[in-house]
Tab-separated table of C-alpha atoms and ligand atoms in Angstrom:
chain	number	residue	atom	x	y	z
F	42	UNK	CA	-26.815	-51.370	14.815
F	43	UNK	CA	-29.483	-48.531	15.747
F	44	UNK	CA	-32.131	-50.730	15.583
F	45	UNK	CA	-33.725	-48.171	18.779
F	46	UNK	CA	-34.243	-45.467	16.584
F	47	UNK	CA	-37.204	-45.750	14.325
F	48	UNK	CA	-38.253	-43.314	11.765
F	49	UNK	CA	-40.728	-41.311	12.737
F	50	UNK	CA	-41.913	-40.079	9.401
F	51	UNK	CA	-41.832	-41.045	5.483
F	52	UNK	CA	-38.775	-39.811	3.387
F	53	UNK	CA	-38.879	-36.352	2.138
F	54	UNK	CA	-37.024	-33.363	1.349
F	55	UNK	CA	-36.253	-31.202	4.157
F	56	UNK	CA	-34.113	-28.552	5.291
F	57	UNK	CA	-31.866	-28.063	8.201
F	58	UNK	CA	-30.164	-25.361	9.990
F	59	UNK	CA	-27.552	-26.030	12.723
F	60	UNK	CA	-25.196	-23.094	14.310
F	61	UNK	CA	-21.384	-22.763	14.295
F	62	UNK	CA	-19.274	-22.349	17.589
F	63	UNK	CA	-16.686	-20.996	18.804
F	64	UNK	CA	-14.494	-23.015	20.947
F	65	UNK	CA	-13.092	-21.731	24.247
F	66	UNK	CA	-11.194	-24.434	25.002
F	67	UNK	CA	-10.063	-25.749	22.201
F	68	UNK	CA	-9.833	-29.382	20.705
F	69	UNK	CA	-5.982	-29.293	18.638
F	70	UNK	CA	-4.402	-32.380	18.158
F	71	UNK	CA	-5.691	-35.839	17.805
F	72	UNK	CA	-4.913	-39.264	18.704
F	73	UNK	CA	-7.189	-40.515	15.848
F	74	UNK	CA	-8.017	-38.194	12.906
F	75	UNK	CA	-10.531	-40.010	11.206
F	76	UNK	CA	-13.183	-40.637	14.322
F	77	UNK	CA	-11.615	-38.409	15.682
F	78	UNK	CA	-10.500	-38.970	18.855
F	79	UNK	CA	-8.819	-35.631	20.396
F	80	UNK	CA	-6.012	-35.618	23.468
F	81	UNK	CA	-8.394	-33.123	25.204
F	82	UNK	CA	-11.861	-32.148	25.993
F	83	UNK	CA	-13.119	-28.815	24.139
F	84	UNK	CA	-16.080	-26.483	25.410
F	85	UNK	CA	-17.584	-23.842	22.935
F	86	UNK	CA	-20.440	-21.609	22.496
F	87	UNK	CA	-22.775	-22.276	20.099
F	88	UNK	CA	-23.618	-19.369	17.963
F	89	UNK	CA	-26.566	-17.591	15.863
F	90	UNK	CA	-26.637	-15.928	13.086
F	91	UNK	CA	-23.221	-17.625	11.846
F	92	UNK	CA	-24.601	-20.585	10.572
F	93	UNK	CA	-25.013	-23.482	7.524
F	94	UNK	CA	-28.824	-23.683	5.825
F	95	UNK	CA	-28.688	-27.389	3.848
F	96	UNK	CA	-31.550	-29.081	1.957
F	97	UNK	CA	-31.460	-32.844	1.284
F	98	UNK	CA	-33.755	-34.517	-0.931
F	99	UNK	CA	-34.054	-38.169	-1.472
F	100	UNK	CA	-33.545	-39.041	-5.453
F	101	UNK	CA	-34.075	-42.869	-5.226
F	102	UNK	CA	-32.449	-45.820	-5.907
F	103	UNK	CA	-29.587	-45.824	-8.364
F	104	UNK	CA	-29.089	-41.763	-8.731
F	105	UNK	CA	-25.660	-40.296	-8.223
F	106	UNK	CA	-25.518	-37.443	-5.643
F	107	UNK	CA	-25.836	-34.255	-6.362
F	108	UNK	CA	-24.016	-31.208	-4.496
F	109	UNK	CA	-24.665	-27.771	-5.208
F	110	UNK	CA	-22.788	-24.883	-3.272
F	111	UNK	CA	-25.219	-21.736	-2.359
F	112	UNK	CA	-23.536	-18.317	-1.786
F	113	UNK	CA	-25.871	-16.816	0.288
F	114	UNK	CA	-28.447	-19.576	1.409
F	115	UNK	CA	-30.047	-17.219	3.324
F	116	UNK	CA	-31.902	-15.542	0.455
F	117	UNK	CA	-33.722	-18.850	-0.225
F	118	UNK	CA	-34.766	-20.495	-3.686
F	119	UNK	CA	-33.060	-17.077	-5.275
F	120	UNK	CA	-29.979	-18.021	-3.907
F	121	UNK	CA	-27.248	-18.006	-6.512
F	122	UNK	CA	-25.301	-21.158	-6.955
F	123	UNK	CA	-21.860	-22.418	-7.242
F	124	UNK	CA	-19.856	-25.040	-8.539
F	125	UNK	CA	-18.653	-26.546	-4.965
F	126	UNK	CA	-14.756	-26.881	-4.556
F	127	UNK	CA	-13.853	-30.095	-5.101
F	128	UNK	CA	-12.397	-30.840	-1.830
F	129	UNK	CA	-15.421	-30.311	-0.152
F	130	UNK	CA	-17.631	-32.210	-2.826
F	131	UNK	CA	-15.235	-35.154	-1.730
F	132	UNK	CA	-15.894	-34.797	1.893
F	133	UNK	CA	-19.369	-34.358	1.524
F	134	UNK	CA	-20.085	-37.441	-0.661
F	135	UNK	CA	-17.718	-39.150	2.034
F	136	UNK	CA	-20.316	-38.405	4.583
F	137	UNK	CA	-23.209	-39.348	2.680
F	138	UNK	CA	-21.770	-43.007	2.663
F	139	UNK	CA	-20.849	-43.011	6.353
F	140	UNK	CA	-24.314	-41.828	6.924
F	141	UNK	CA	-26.465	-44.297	4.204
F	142	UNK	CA	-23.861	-47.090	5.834
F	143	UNK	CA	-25.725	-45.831	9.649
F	144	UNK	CA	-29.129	-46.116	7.947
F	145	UNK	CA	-28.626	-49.761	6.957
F	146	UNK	CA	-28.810	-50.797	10.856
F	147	UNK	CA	-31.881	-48.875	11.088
F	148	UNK	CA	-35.670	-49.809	10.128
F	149	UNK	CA	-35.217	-47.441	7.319
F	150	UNK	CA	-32.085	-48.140	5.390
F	151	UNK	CA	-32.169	-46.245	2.457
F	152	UNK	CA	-29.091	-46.775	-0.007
F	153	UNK	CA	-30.223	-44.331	-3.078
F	154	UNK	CA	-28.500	-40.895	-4.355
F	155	UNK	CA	-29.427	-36.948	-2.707
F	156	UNK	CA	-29.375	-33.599	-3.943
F	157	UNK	CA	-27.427	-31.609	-1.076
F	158	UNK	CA	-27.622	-27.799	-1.839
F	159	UNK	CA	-26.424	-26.367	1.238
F	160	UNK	CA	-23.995	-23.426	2.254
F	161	UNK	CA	-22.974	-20.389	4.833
F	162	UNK	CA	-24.355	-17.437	5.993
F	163	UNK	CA	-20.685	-16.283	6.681
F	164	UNK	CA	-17.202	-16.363	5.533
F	165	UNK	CA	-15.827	-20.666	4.971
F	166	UNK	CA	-12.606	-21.927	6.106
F	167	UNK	CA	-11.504	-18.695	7.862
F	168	UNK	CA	-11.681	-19.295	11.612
F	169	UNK	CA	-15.183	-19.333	11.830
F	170	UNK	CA	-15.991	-23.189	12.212
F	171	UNK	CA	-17.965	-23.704	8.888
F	172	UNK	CA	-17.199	-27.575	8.986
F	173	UNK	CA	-18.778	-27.654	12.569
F	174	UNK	CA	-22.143	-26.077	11.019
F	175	UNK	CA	-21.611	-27.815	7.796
F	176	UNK	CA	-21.409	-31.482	8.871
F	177	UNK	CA	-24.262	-31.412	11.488
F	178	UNK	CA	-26.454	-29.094	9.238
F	179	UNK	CA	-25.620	-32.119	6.470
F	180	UNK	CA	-26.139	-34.831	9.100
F	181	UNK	CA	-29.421	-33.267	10.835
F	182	UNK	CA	-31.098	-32.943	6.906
F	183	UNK	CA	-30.035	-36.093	5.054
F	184	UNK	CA	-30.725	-38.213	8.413
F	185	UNK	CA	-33.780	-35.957	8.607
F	186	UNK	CA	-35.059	-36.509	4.827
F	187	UNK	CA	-34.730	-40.523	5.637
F	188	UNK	CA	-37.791	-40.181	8.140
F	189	UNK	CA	-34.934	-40.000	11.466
F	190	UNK	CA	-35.640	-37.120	14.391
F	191	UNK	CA	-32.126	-37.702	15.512
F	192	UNK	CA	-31.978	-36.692	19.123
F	193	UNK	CA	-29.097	-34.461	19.902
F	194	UNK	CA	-26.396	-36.678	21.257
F	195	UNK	CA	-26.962	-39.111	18.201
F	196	UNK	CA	-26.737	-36.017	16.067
F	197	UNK	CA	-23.459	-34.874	17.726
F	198	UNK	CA	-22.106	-38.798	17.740
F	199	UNK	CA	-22.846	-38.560	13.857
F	200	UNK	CA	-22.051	-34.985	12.639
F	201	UNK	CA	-18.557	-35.915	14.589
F	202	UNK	CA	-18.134	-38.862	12.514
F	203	UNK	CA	-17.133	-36.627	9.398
F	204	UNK	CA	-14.031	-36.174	10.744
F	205	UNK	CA	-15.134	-32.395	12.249
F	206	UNK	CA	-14.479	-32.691	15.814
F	207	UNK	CA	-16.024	-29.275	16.760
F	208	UNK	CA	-19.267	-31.160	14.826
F	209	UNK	CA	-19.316	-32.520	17.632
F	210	UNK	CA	-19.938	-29.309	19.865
F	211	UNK	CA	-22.868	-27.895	17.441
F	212	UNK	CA	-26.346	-30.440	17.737
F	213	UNK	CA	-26.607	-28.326	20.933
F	214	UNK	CA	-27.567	-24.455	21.587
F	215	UNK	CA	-25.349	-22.679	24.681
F	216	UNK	CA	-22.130	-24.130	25.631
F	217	UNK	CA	-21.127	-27.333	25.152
F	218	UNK	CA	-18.676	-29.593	26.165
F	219	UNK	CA	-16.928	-32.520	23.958
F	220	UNK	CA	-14.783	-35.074	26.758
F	221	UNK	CA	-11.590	-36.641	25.283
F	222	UNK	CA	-11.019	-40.627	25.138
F	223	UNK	CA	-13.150	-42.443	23.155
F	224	UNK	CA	-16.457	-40.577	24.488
F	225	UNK	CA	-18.047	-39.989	21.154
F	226	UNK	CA	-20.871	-37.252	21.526
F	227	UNK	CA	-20.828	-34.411	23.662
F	228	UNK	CA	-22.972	-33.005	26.093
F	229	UNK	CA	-24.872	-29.390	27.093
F	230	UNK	CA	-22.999	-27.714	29.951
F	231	UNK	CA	-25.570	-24.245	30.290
F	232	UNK	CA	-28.578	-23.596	27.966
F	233	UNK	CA	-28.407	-20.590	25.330
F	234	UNK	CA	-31.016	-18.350	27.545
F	235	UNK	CA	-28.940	-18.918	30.730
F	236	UNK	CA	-26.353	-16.736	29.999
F	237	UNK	CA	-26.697	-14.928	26.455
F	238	UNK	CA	-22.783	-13.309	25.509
F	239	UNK	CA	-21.831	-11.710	22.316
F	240	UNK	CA	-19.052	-12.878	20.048
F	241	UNK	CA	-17.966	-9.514	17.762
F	242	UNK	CA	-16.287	-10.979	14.743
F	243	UNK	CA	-12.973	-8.845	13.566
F	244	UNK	CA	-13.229	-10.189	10.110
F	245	UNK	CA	-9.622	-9.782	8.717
F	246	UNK	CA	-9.414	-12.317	6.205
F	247	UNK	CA	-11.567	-13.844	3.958
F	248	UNK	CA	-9.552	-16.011	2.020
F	249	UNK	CA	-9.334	-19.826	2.885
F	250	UNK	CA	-7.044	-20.590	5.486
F	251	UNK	CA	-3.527	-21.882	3.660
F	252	UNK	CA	-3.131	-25.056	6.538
F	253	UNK	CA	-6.274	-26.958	6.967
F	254	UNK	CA	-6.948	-28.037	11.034
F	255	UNK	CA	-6.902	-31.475	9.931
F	256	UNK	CA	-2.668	-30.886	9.539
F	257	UNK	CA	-2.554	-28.163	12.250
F	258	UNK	CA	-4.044	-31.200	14.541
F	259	UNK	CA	-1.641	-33.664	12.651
F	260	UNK	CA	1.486	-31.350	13.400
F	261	UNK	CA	0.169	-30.368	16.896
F	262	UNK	CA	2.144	-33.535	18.772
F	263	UNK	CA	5.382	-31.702	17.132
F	264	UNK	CA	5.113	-28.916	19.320
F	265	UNK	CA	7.570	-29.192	22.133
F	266	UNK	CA	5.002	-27.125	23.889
F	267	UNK	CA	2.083	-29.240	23.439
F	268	UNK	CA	2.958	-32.075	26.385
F	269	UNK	CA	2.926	-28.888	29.029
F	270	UNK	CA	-0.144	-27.582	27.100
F	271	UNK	CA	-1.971	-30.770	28.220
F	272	UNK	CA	-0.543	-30.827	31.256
F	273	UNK	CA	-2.008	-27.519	32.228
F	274	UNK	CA	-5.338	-27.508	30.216
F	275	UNK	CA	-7.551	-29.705	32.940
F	276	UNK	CA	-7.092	-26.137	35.369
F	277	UNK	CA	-7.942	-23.951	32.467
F	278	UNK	CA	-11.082	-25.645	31.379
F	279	UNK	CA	-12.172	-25.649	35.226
F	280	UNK	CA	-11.612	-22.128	35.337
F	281	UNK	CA	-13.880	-21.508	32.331
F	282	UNK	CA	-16.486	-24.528	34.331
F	283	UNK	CA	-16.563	-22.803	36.897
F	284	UNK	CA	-16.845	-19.144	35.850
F	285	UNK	CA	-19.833	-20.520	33.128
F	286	UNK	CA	-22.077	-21.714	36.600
F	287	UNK	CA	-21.152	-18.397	38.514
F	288	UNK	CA	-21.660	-15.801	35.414
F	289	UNK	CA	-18.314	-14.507	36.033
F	290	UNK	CA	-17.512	-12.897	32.814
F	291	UNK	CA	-13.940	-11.599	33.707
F	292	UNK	CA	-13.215	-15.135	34.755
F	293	UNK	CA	-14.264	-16.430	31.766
F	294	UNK	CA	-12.857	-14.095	29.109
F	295	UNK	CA	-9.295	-14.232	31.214
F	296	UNK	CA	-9.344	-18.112	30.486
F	297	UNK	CA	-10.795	-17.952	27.378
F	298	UNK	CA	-8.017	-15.719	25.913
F	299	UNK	CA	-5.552	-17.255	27.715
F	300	UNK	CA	-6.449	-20.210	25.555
F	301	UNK	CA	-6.868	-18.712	22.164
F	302	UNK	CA	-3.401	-17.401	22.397
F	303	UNK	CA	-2.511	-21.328	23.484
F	304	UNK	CA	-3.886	-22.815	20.652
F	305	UNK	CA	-1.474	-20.513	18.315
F	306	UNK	CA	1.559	-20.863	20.062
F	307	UNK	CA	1.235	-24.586	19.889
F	308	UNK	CA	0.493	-24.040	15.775
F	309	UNK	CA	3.488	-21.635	15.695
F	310	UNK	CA	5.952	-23.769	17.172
F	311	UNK	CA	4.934	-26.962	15.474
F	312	UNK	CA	7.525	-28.608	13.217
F	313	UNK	CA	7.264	-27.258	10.528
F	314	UNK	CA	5.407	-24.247	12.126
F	315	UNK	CA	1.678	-23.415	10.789
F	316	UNK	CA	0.630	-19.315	10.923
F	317	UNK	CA	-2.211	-18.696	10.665
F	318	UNK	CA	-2.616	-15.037	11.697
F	319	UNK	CA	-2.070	-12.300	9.889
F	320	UNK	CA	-1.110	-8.362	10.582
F	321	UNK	CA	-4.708	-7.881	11.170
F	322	UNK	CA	-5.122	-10.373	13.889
F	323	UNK	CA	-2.122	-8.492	15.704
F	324	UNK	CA	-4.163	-5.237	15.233
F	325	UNK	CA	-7.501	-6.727	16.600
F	326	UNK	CA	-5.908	-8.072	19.687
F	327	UNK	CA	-3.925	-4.527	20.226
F	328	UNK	CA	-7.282	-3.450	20.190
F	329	UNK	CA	-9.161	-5.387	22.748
F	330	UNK	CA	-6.544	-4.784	25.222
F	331	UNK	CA	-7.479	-1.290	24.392
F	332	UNK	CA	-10.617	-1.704	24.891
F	333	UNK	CA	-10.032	-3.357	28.610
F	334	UNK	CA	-7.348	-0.393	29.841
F	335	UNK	CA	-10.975	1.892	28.777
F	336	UNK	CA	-13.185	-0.583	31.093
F	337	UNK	CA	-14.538	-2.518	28.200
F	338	UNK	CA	-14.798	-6.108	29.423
F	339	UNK	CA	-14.059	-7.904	25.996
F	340	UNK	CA	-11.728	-10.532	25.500
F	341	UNK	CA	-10.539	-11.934	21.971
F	342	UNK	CA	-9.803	-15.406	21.025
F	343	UNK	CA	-8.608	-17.138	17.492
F	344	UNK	CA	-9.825	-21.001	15.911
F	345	UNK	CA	-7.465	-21.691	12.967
F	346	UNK	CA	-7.717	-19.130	11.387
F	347	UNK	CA	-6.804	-15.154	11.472
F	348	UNK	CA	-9.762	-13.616	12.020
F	349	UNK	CA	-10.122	-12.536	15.580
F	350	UNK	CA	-13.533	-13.558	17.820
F	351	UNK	CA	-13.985	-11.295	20.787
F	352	UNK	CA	-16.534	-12.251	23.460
F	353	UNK	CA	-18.204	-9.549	25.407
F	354	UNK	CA	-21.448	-8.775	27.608
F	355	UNK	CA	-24.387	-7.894	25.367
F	356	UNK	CA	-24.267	-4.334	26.953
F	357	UNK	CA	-20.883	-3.850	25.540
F	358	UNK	CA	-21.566	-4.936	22.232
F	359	UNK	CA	-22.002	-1.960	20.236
F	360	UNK	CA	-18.950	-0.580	21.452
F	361	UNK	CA	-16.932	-3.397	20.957
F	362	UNK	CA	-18.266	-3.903	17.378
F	363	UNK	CA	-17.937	0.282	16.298
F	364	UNK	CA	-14.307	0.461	17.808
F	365	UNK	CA	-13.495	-2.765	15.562
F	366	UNK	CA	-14.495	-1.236	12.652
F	367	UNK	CA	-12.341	1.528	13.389
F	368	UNK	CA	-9.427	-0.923	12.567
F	369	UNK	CA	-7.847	-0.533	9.124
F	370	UNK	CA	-7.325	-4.356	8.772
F	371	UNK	CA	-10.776	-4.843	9.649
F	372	UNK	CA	-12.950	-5.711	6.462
F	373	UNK	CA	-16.098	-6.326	8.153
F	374	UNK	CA	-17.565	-7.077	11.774
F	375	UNK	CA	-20.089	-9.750	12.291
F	376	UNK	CA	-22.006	-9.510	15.210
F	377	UNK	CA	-23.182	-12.853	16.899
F	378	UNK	CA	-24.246	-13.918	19.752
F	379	UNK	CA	-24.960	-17.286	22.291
F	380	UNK	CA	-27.182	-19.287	19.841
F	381	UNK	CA	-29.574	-22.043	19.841
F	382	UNK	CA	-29.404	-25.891	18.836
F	383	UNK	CA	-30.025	-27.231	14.736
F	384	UNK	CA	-33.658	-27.448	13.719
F	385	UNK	CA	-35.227	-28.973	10.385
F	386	UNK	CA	-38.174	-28.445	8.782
F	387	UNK	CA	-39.848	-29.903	5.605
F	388	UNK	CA	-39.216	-29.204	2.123
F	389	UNK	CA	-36.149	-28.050	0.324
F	390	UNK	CA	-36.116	-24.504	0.590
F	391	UNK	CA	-32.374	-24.370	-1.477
U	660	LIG	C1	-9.114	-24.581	16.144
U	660	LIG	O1	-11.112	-30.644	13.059
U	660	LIG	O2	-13.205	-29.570	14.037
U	660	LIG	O3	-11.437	-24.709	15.614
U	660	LIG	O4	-13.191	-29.622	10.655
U	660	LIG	O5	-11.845	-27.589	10.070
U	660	LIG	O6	-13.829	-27.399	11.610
U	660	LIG	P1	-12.726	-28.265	11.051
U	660	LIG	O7	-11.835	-28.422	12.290
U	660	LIG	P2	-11.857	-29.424	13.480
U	660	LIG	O8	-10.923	-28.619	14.491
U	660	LIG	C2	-11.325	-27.455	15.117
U	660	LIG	C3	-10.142	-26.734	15.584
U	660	LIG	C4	-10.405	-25.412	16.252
U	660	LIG	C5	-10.690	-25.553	17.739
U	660	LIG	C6	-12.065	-26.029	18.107
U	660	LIG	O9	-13.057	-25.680	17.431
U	660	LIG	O10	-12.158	-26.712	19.136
């Protein structure tokens, strides 16, 4: 029951924005899938200008959802649409029932159908965590267009409930923190002005990833790696703790890429294995050791996916990001940086 939370306005359409992240310790493998529950805690930085816009509009009693994809939600009501893949129709009706079934122990259940339109302002399902924006975009607008201000932990208990763990990670700006066990929302660790970084994007790949996380976390356990993985992780993420309170940048990237190398080797030697990089990644992470043997503080790491994140100071950035797009793998460089929490605001702009 939430009977605490009260709505604080009528039901209308709204839209919400809410920020991807990428993880620097990073949740793979579960002991639960569907909650999910994951064998470790995860800490990520939330960023900016990668991010999921999502309108939700009440349609009443009795109407069937409708989803509409938007390629470039960004541009607005001009937006072109799409017919949404069918997979993520599915989900997405999935967590409109998990999140009508919340409303009914509220003092605003509301039971009818929504128009979602809702999409990315950057490449889906390619290492860049566009269920993590996704699901708490969705979450923050449909909870928001039933009258709810959800405050951010509810938001992250919520979002997470779509089976996106890193959901979890993104109803909060800066770097977050997501514990293990059966701790269900996660928490802020530094704010987003404390200590603004850049992630520089190697986009090498912009096709959808071949294995989903859901069955890179399913195979994870396989790994004959993954019990010394855990064993070791608690240090790491203190490392990257402790380097996040004292600003120590080649602490943090050291740990961080440590990690992102981790996460793949687990993937890699899963039965039966999962690859998810490609020559490209190979290229991009020649590079940033370049980079470091020139002075160039910049460290890359990898979600599941190819495409290659490297973190750097903001002082660094442009020559991070023009020596990327040197690369001939490279198709395009995103620039992004520490971002700030999901926000909603009335009317459905998509
Ligand atoms: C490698 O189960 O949250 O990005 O729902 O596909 O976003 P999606 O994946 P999820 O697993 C995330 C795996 C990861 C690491 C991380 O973000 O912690």
């Amino acid at each position: 029951m939430n009977t605490a939370l009260e709505p604080a306005h009528e039901p209308a359409p709204v839209t919400a924005e809410a920020p991807s992240n990428i993880a620097f310790i990073k949740y793979w493998g579960a002991r639960d899938l569907e909650t999910p529950v994951p064998f470790n805690r995860s800490l990520s930085m939330t960023l900016d200008a990668c991010r999921s816009i999502c309108s939700a509009s009440p349609l009443g009693d009795g109407k069937e959802d409708e989803i509409v994809w938007v390629e470039d939600p960004a541009a607005g009501r001009s937006a072109a649409s799409a017919e949404a893949p069918p997979s993520f129709v599915e989900r997405t009706r999935r967590h409109l029932d998990r999140l009508r079934e919340w409303s009914q122990g509220t003092a605003a259940s509301y039971s009818g159908g929504f128009r979602i339109a809702t999409g990315n302002t950057f490449p889906s399902a390619a290492g860049i965590a566009s269920s993590a924006s996704g699901f708490t975009a969705l979450t923050l607008a449909v909870a928001a267009a039933m009258g709810f201000d959800l405050p951010p932990r509810m938001l992250s208990a919520l979002s997470r409930s779509s089976g996106s763990g890193s959901a979890a990670r993104s109803a909060y700006g800066g770097y977050v923190e997501w514990p293990d066990g059966e701790s269900n929302a996660a928490v802020q660790v530094l704010d987003e002005d404390t200590w603004p970084l850049c992630d520089v994007v190697a986009v090498v790949e912009t096709a959808a990833k071949k294995v989903s996380s859901r069955d890179g976390h399913r195979l994870a356990v396989t790994s004959p790696y993954f019990a010394p993985r855990l064993a070791g992780l608690g240090g790491r993420l203190e490392r990257v703790r402790n380097a996040l309170r004292q600003r120590d940048f080649e602490a943090l990237g050291s740990a961080v890429e440590e990690e992102g190398i981790d996460l793949h080797l687990i993937a890699m030697s899963s039965r039966p294995p999962v690859y998810y990089w490609s020559p490209g990644t190979i290229e991009v992470l020649a590079a940033v050791r370049d980079l470091r043997a020139d002075g160039i503080a910049a460290y890359a790491t990898m979600d599941a996916g190819a495409n290659v994140h490297v973190i750097c100071q903001p002082a660094d950035e442009s020559r991070v990001a023009e020596r990327l797009e040197t690369l001939g793998s490279v198709e395009r460089v995103l620039r992004d940086r520490t971002g700030g929490p999901p926000a909603w605001r009335g009317g459905a702009e998509l």
